[in-house]
Coordinates of C-alpha atoms (C1' of nucleotides) in Angstrom, one line a residue:
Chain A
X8 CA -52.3 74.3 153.8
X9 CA -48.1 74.7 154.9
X10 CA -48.6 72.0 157.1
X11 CA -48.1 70.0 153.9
X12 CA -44.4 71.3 154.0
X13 CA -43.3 70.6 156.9
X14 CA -41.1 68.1 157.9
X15 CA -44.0 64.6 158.0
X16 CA -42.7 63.8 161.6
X17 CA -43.5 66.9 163.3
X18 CA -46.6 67.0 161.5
X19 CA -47.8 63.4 162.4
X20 CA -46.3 63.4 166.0
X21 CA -45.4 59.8 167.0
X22 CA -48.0 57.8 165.7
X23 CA -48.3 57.5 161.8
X24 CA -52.3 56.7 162.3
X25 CA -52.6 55.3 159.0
X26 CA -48.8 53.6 158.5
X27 CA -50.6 50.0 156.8
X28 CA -52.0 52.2 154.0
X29 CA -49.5 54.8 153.6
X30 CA -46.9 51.6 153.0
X31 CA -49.2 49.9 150.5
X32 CA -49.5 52.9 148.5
X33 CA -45.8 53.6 148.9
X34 CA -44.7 50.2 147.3
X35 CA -47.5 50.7 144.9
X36 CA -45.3 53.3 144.2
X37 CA -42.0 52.4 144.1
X38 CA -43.2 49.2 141.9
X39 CA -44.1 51.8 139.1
X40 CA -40.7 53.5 139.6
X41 CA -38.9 50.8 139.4
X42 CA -40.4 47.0 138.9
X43 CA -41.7 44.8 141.4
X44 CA -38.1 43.5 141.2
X45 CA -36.7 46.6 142.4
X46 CA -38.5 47.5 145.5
X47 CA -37.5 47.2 148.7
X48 CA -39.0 46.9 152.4
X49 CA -36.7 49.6 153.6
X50 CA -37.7 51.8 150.9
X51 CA -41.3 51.6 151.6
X52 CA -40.9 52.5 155.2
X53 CA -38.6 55.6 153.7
X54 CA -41.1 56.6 151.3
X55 CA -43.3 56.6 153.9
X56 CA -41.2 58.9 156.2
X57 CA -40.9 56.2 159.3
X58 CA -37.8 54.0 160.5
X59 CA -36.9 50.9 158.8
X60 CA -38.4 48.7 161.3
X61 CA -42.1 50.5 161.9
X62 CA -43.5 48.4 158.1
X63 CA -42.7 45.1 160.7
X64 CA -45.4 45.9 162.9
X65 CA -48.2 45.5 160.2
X66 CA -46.2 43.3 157.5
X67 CA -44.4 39.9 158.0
X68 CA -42.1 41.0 155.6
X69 CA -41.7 41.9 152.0
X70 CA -43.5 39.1 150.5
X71 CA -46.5 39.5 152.6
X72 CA -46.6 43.3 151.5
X73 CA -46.1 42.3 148.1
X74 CA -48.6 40.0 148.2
X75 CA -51.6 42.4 149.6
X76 CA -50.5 44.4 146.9
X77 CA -51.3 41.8 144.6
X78 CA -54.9 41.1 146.3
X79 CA -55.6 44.6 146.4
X80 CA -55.0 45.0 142.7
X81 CA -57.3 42.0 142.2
X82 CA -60.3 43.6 144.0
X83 CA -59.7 46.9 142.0
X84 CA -59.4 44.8 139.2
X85 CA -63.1 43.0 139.7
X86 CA -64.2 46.6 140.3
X87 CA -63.9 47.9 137.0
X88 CA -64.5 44.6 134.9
X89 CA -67.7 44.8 136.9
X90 CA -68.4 48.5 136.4
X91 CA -67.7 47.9 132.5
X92 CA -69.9 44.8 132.5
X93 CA -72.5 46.7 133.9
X94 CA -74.8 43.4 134.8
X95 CA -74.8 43.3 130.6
X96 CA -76.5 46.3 129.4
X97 CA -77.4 47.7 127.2
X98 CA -76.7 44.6 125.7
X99 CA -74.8 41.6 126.2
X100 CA -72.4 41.5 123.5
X101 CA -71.3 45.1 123.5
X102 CA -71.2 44.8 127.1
X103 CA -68.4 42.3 127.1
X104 CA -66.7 44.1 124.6
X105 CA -66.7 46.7 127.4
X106 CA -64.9 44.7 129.7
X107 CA -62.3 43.7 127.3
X108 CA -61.3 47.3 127.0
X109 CA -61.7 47.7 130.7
X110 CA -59.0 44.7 131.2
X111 CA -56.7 46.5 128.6
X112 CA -57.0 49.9 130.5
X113 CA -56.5 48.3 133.8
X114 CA -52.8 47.2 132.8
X115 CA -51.9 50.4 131.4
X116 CA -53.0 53.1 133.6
X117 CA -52.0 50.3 136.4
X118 CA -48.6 48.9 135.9
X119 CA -47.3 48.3 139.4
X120 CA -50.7 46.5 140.2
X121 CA -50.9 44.5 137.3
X122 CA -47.2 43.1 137.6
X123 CA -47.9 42.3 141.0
X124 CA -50.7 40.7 140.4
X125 CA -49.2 38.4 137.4
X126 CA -45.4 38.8 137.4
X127 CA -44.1 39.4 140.9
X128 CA -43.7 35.6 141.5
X129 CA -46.0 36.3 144.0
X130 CA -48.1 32.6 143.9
X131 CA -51.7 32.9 142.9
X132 CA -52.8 31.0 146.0
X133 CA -50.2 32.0 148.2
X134 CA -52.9 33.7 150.7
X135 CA -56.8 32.5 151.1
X136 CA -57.5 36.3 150.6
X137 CA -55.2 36.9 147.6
X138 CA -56.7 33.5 145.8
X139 CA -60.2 34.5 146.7
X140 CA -59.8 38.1 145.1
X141 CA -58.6 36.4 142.0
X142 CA -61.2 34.1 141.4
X143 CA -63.9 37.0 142.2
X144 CA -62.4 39.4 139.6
X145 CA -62.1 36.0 137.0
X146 CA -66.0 35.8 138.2
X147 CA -67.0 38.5 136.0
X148 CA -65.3 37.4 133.4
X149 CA -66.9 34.3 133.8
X150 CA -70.4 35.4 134.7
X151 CA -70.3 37.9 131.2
X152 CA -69.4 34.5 129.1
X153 CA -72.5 32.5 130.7
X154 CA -74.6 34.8 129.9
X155 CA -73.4 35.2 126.2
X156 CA -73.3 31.5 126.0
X157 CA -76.9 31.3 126.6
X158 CA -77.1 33.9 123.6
X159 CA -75.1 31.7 121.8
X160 CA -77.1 30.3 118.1
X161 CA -77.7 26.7 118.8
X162 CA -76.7 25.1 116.2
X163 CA -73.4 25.8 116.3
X164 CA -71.1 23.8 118.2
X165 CA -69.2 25.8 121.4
X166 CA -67.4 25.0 124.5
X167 CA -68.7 25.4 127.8
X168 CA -69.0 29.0 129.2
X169 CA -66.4 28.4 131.8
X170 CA -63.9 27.4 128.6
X171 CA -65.0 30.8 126.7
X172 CA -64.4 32.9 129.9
X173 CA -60.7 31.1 129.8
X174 CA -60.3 32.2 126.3
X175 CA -61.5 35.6 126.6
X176 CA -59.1 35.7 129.8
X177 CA -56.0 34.5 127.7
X178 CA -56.7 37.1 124.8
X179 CA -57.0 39.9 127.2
X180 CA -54.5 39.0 129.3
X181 CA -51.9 38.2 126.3
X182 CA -52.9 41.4 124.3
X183 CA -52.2 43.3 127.4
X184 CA -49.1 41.8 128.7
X185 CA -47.6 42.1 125.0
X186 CA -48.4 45.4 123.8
X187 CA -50.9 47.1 126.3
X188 CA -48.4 47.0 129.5
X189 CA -47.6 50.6 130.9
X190 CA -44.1 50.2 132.0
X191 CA -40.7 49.6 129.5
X192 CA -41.4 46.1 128.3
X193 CA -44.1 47.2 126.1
X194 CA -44.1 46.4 122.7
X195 CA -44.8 48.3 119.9
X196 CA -47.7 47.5 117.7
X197 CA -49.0 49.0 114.2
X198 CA -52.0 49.9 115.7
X199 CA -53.8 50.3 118.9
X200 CA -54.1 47.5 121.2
X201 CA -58.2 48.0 121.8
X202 CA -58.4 47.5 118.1
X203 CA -56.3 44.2 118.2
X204 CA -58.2 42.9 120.9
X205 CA -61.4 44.1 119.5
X206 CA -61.0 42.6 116.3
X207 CA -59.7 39.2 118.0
X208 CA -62.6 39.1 119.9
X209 CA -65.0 39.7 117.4
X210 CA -63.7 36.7 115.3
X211 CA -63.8 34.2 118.4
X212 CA -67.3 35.4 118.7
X213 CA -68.5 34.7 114.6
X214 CA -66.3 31.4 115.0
X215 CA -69.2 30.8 118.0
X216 CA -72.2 31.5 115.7
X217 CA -72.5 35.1 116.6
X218 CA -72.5 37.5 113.5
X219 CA -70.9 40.7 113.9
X220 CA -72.9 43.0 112.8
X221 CA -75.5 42.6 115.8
X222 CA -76.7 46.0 115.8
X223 CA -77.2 47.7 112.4
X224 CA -78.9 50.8 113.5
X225 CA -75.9 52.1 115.5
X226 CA -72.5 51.8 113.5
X227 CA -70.5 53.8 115.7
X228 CA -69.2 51.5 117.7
X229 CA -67.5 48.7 117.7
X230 CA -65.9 49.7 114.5
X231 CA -66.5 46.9 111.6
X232 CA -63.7 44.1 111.1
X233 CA -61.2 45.1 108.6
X234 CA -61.9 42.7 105.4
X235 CA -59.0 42.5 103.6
X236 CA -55.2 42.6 103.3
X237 CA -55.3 46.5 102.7
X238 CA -56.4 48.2 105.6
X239 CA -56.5 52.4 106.3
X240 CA -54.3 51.8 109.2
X241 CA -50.5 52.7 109.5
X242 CA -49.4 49.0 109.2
X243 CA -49.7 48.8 105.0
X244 CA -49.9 45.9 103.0
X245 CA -49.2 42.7 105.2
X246 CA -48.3 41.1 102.4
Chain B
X205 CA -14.0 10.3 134.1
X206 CA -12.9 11.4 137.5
X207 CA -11.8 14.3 136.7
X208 CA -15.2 15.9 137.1
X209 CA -15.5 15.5 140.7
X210 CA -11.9 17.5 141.0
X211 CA -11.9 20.8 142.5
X212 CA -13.0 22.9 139.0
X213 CA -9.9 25.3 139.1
X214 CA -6.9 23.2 139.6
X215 CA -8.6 21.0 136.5
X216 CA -9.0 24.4 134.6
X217 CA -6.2 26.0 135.6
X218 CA -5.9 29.9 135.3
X219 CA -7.9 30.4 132.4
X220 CA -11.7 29.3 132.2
X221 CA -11.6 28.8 128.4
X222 CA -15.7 29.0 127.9
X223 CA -16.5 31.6 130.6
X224 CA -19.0 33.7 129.0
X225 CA -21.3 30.5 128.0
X226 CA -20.6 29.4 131.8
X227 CA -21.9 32.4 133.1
X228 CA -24.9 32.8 131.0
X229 CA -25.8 28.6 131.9
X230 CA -25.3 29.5 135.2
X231 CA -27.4 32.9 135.1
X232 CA -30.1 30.2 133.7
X233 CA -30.0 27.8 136.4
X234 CA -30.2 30.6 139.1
X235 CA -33.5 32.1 137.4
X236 CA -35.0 28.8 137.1
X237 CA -34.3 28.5 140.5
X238 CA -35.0 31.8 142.0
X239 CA -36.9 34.1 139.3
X240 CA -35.6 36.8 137.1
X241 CA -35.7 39.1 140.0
X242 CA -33.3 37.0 142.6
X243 CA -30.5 36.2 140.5
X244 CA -27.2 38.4 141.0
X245 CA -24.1 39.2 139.1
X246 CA -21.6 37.8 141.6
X247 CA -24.6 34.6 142.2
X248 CA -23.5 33.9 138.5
X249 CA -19.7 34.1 138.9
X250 CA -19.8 32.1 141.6
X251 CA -21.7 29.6 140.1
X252 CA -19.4 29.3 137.4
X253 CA -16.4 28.9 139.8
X254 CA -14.7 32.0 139.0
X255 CA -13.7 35.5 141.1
X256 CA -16.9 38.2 141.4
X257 CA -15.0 40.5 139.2
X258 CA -14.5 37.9 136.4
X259 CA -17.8 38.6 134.6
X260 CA -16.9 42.2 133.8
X261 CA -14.7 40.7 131.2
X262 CA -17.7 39.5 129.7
X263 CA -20.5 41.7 130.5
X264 CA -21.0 44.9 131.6
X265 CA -23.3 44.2 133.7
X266 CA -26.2 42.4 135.1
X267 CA -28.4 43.9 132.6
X268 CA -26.3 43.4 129.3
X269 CA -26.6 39.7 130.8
X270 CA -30.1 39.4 130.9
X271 CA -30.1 40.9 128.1
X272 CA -28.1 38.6 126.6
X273 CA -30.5 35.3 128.1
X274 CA -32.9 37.1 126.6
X275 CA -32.0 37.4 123.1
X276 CA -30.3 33.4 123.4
X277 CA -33.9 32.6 124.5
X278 CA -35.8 34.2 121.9
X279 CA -33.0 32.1 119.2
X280 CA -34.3 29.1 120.8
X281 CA -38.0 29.9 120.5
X282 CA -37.5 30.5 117.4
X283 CA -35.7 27.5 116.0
X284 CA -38.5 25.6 118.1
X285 CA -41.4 27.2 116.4
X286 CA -39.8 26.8 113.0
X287 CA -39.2 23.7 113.6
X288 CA -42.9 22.7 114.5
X289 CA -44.3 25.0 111.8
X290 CA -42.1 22.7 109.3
X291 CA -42.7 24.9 106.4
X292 CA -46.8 24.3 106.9
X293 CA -46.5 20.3 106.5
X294 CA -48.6 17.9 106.2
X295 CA -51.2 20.7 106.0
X296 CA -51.5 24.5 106.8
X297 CA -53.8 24.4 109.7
X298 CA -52.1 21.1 111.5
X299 CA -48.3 22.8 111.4
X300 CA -50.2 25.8 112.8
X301 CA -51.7 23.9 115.3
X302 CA -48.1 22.4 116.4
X303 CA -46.7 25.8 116.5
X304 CA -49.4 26.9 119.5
X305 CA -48.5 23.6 121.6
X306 CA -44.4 24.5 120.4
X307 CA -45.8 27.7 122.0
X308 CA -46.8 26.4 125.0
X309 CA -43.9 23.9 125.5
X310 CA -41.2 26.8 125.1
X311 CA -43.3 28.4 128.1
X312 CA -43.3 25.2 130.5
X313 CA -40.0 23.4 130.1
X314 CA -37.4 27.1 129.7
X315 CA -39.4 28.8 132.4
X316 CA -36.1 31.1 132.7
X317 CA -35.8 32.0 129.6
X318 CA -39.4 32.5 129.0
X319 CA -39.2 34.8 131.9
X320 CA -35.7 36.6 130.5
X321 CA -37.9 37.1 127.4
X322 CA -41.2 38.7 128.7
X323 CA -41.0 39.5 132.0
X324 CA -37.8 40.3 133.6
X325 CA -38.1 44.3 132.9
X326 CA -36.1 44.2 129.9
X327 CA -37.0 46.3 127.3
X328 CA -37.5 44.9 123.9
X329 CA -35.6 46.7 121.9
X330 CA -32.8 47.3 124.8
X331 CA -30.1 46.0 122.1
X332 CA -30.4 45.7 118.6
X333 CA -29.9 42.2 118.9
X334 CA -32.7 41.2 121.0
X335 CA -35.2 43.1 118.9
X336 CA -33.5 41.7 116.0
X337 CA -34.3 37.8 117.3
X338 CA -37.3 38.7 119.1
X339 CA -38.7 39.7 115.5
X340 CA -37.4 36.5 113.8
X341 CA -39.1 34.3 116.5
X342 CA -42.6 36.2 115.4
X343 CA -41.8 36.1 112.2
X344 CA -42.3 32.1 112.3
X345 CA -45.8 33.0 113.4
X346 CA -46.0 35.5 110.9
X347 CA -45.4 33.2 108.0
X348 CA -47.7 31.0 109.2
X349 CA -50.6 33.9 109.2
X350 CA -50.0 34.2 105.8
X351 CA -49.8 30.8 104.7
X352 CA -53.4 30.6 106.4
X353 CA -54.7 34.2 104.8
X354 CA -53.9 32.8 101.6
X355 CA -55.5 29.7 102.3
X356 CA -59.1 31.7 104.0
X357 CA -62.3 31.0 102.5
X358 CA -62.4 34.6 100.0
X359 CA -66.1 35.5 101.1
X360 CA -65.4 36.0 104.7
X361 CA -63.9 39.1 106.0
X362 CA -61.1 38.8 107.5
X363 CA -58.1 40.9 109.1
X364 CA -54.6 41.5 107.5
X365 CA -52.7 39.1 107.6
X366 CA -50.1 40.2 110.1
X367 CA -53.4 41.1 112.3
X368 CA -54.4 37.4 112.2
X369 CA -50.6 36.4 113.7
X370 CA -50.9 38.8 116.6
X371 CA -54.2 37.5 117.3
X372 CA -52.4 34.0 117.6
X373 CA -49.5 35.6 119.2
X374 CA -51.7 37.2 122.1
X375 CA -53.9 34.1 122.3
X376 CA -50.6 32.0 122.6
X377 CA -48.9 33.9 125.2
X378 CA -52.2 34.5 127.3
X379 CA -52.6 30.7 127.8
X380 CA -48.5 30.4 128.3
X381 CA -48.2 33.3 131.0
X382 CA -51.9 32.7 132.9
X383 CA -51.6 28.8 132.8
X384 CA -48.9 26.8 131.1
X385 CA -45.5 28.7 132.6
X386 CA -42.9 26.5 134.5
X387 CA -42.9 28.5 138.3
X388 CA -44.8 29.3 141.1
X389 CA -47.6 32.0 139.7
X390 CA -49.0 29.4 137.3
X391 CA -53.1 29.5 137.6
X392 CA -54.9 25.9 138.2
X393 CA -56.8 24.7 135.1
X394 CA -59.7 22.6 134.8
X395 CA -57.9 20.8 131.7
X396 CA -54.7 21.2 130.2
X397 CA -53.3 24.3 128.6
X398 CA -53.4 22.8 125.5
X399 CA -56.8 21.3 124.8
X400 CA -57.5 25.4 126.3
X401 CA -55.6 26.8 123.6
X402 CA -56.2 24.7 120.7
X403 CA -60.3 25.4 121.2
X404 CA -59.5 28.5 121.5
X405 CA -57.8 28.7 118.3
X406 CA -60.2 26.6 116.2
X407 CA -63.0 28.6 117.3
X408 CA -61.4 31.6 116.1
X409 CA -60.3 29.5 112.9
X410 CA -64.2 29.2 112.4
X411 CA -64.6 32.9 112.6
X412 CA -62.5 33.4 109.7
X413 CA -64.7 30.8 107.7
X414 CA -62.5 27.8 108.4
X415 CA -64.3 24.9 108.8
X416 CA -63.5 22.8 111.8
X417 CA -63.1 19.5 110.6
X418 CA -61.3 19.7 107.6
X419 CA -59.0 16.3 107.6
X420 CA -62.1 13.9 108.0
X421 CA -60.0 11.1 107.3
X422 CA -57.5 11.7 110.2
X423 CA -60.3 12.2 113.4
X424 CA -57.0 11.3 115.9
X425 CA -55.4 14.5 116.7
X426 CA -56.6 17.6 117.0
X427 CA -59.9 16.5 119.2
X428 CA -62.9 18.1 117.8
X429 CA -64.4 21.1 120.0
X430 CA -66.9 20.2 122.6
X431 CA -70.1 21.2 121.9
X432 CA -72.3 21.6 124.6
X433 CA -72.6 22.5 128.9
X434 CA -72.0 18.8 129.7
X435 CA -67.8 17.7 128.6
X436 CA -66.4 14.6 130.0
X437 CA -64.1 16.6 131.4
X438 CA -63.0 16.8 134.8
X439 CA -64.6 20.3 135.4
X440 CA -68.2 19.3 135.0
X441 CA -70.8 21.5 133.7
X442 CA -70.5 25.2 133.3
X443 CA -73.2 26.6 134.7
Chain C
dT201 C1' 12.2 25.5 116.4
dG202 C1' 12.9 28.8 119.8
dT203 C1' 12.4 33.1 122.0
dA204 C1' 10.5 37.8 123.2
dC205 C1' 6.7 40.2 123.8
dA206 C1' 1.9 41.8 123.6
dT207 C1' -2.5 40.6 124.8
dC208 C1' -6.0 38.2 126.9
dA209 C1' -8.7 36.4 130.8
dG210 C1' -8.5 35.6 135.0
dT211 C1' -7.3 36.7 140.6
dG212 C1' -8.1 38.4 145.2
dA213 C1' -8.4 42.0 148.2
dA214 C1' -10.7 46.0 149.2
dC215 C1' -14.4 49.6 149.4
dG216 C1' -18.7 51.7 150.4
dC217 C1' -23.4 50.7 150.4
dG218 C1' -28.0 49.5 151.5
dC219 C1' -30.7 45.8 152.9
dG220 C1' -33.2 42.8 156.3
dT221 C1' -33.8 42.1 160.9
dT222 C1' -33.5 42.5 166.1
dC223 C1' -33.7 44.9 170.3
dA224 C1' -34.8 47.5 174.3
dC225 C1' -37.0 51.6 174.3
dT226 C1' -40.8 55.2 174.5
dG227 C1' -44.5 58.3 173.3
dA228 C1' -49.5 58.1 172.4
dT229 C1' -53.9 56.2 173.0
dG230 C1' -57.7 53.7 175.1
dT231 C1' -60.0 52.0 179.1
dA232 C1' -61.5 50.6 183.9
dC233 C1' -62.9 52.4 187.9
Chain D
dT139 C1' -63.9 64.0 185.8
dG140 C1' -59.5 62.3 187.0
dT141 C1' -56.1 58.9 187.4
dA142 C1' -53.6 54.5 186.8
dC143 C1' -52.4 51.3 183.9
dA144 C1' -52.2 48.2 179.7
dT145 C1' -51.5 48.2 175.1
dC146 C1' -50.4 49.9 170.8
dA147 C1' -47.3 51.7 167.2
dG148 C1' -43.6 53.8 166.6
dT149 C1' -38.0 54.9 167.4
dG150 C1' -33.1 54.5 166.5
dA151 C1' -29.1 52.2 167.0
dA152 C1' -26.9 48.2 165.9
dC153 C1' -25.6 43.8 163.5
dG154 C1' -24.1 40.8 159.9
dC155 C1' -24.4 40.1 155.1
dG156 C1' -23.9 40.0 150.3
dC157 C1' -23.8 42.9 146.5
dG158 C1' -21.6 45.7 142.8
dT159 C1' -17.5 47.6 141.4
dT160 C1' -12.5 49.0 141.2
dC161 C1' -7.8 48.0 141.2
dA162 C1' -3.2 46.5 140.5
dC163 C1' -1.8 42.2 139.6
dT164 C1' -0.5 37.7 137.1
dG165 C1' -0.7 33.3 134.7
dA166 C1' -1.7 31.6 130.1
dT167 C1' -1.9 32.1 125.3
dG168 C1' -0.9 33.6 120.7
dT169 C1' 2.2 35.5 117.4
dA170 C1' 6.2 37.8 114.9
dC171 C1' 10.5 36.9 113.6

DNA sequence: TGTACATCAGTGAACGCGCGTTCACTGATGTAC
DNA sequence: TGTACATCAGTGAACGCGCGTTCACTGATGTAC
C-alpha cells in the first residue's frame, strides 16, 4: 500500500476518474473545517490534488457545488430518519421517538451537511433535485406522524397529521440547531439534548391524547418525564 | 435639508463623529443584503464613506464586528420579547403566547441580525458580552416558564421549569429558522408560521394539563386548534 | 480668553495574497470500421 | 486485431479584482494653564 504516499498525480496519471466525487467530499470537508462560509472553489480543486480550473468541468461554479452538497445531505438525511423509523416497529410511538434522536444525531455527527443543508443560503428550491430531496426526507417525517395520527385517542381534539409532522420538524430542527449542532455555535445545555427533545416530545404527544406511559412492561426506555421542579440532573432547582 | 444629498465628507469634514454606529448600520444593511457570509470589512467602511483602514479604529476585526451585531441583536430581541411578555398581562398564557409571535417577528423583519445571532459561525460565548445578552434575551423566556410552572395544574407531571423554557425556546426557533426567517432559505408553508407555532404550543400547553380554552369569554384571538383531517385551510386534508 | 500641546480619529497609498475565471492546450479513453 | 479519429477530462499560465492589513501621516478636538 505506498502507492498511497506518493505524490496523487503520478499515482492517478492524467485523468482523476472520479474528480465529481472526490470534490464533493473535499468541500464536504473543508465546510467542517471551516463553515460553509469559508470554503472556496479553489480550495476544493486543491484539496483534491487538481488545478484550479478541472472543478469547472463538472460544477457551474461554487453555488452549484454547494448546492449538491446540500441535496446530497438531504438524501443521507431521509436515509437514516427512514432507517430509524423502521416502517414503525416495533411500535409506532417509540418508533418516532427513534427518528427524533436520529434527526439530533444527524446534525452532530454531520455538521458540514447539515449547515449546507439549512444555513448556507443555499435556497431550498434552488434545484428541482435539491427541492425534491427535501421534501422526500420531510416525507418520513410526515408519513411517521400520519400514522401516529391515526393512533391518535379520538376524542381529543388534534391538528391534521401534515401540521404534527411540521411541529415535530420545528422541535427537532430547533433542539438541534440550538444545542445539538457539531461545530462552534453550539450551545451549552444542563443536560443532554436527546433528553430535551425527548421530553418535549413526549409532552406534545399527552397534549394530543396520548399517555406516556404506553408500555409498562418495558421501563427502560424512553426514560419517564421528570415530575417536578427537582430533578437528579446537573441543572438543580429551576427555581 | 439639502445638505443630505452633498458629497458625505466635505459635509463631515475630517472627522466622522459616529463612526463605529455607521459601521455596524452599515455591516447590517450589507447582511440583509448579502448574508452573513458575503459581507466584508472594507464592504462596511465603504459603506460608511470612510478609508478601508478606518474601521481598525473601531474594531479589530471582522469578527469582533460580527460579534458585536450579534450581541446589539440579541439587546434588541430582548427588549422585544420583554416587551411582549409585559410582565405576563392580561393573563399568563396570552403574554406567553405574544412572546412566540415577538419570536417569530424578531426572525422575519431583522433577518441580519437574526442571522449575526444564530447562524453566522460565531460562537456564543466568543465575548463575554454576547453571552452576557444572549442569556438576558432567554431569560425573558425563562421568566415566563416559571410564571406558567407556577400556574400548572399540580397533578400533572411536569418538567423543571427552565426545561419547559427550552422546550419553547427550541419550538420557537424551529418554526423561526425552517419557516418564518427574512432571506432566501425560507421553507414554503401551507399556513402561516404563526398559526404553526401557536398549535404547536397549545398542544404542548395541553400536555402539561392546561386546558385549551381557558378565556371563554374572549373566543377572538388565539384561534382554537383544529380538530380533525378536514381544516379550512388552504392545504386540504392530510392524508 | 487665548494659546500650546496631547490625543484622537481619520487618510491614502501600498503590499502581498488568494480567488474566480478564461484560454489554448494536451494526454487518455472510447469507438467505428 | 489494428488504426484513425472524436471526445472527454484534465493542465497550467494568465488576468483582473477586491480583500485584509500596515504605515507614516494629518486634520480636528479637548484640555491645562
Amino acid at each position: 500500500m505506498s502507492w498511497r504516499k506518493e505524490e496523487r498525480r503520478a499515482e492517478r496519471g492524467y485523468h482523476h476518474g472520479n474528480l465529481k466525487e472526490a470534490l464533493l467530499q473535499a468541500a464536504l470537508d473543508l465546510i467542517a473545517q471551516k463553515g460553509a462560509a469559508g470554503f472556496t472553489f479553489a480550495d476544493a480543486a486543491r484539496m483534491a490534488g487538481v488545478s484550479p480550473a478541472a472543478p469547472y468541468r463538472h460544477f457551474r461554479d461554487r453555488d452549484e457545488l454547494l448546492s449538491s452538497i446540500a441535496q446530497r445531505g438531504f438524501e443521507q438525511f431521509e436515509a437514516q430518519l427512514a432507517a430509524a423509523w423502521d416502517d414503525g416497529r416495533p411500535d409506532t410511538v417509540t418508533a418516532f421517538e427513534r427518528v427524533g434522536k436520529a434527526y439530533l444525531a444527524f446534525a452532530r455527527t454531520e455538521p458540514a451537511f447539515y449547515s449546507a443543508m439549512f444555513e448556507s443560503g443555499v435556497a431550498a428550491d434552488s434545484t428541482a433535485g435539491l427541492l425534491a430531496a427535501g421534501e422526500r426526507a420531510f416525507g418520513v417525517i410526515r408519513a411517521a406522524a400520519e400514522r401516529l395520527a391515526a393512533l391518535a385517542p379520538p376524542n381529543v381534539p388534534r391538528p391534521p397529521a401534515l401540521m404534527m409532522a411540521l411541529h415535530i420538524w420545528s422541535m427537532s430542527h430547533g433542539v438541534a440547531s440550538l444545542f445539538a449542532r457539531g461545530d462552534a455555535a453550539r450551545r451549552k445545555l444542563p443536560m443532554s439534548p436527546e433528553e430535551l427533545l425527548e421530553a418535549e416530545v413526549l409532552i406534545y404527544l399527552r397534549g394530543l391524547g396520548f399517555t406516556t406511559d404506553r408500555r409498562p412492561a418495558s421501563a427502560a426506555e424512553p426514560p419517564p418525564l421528570p415530575d417536578d421542579d427537582k430533578p437528579a440532573g446537573p441543572w438543580g432547582r429551576s427555581k
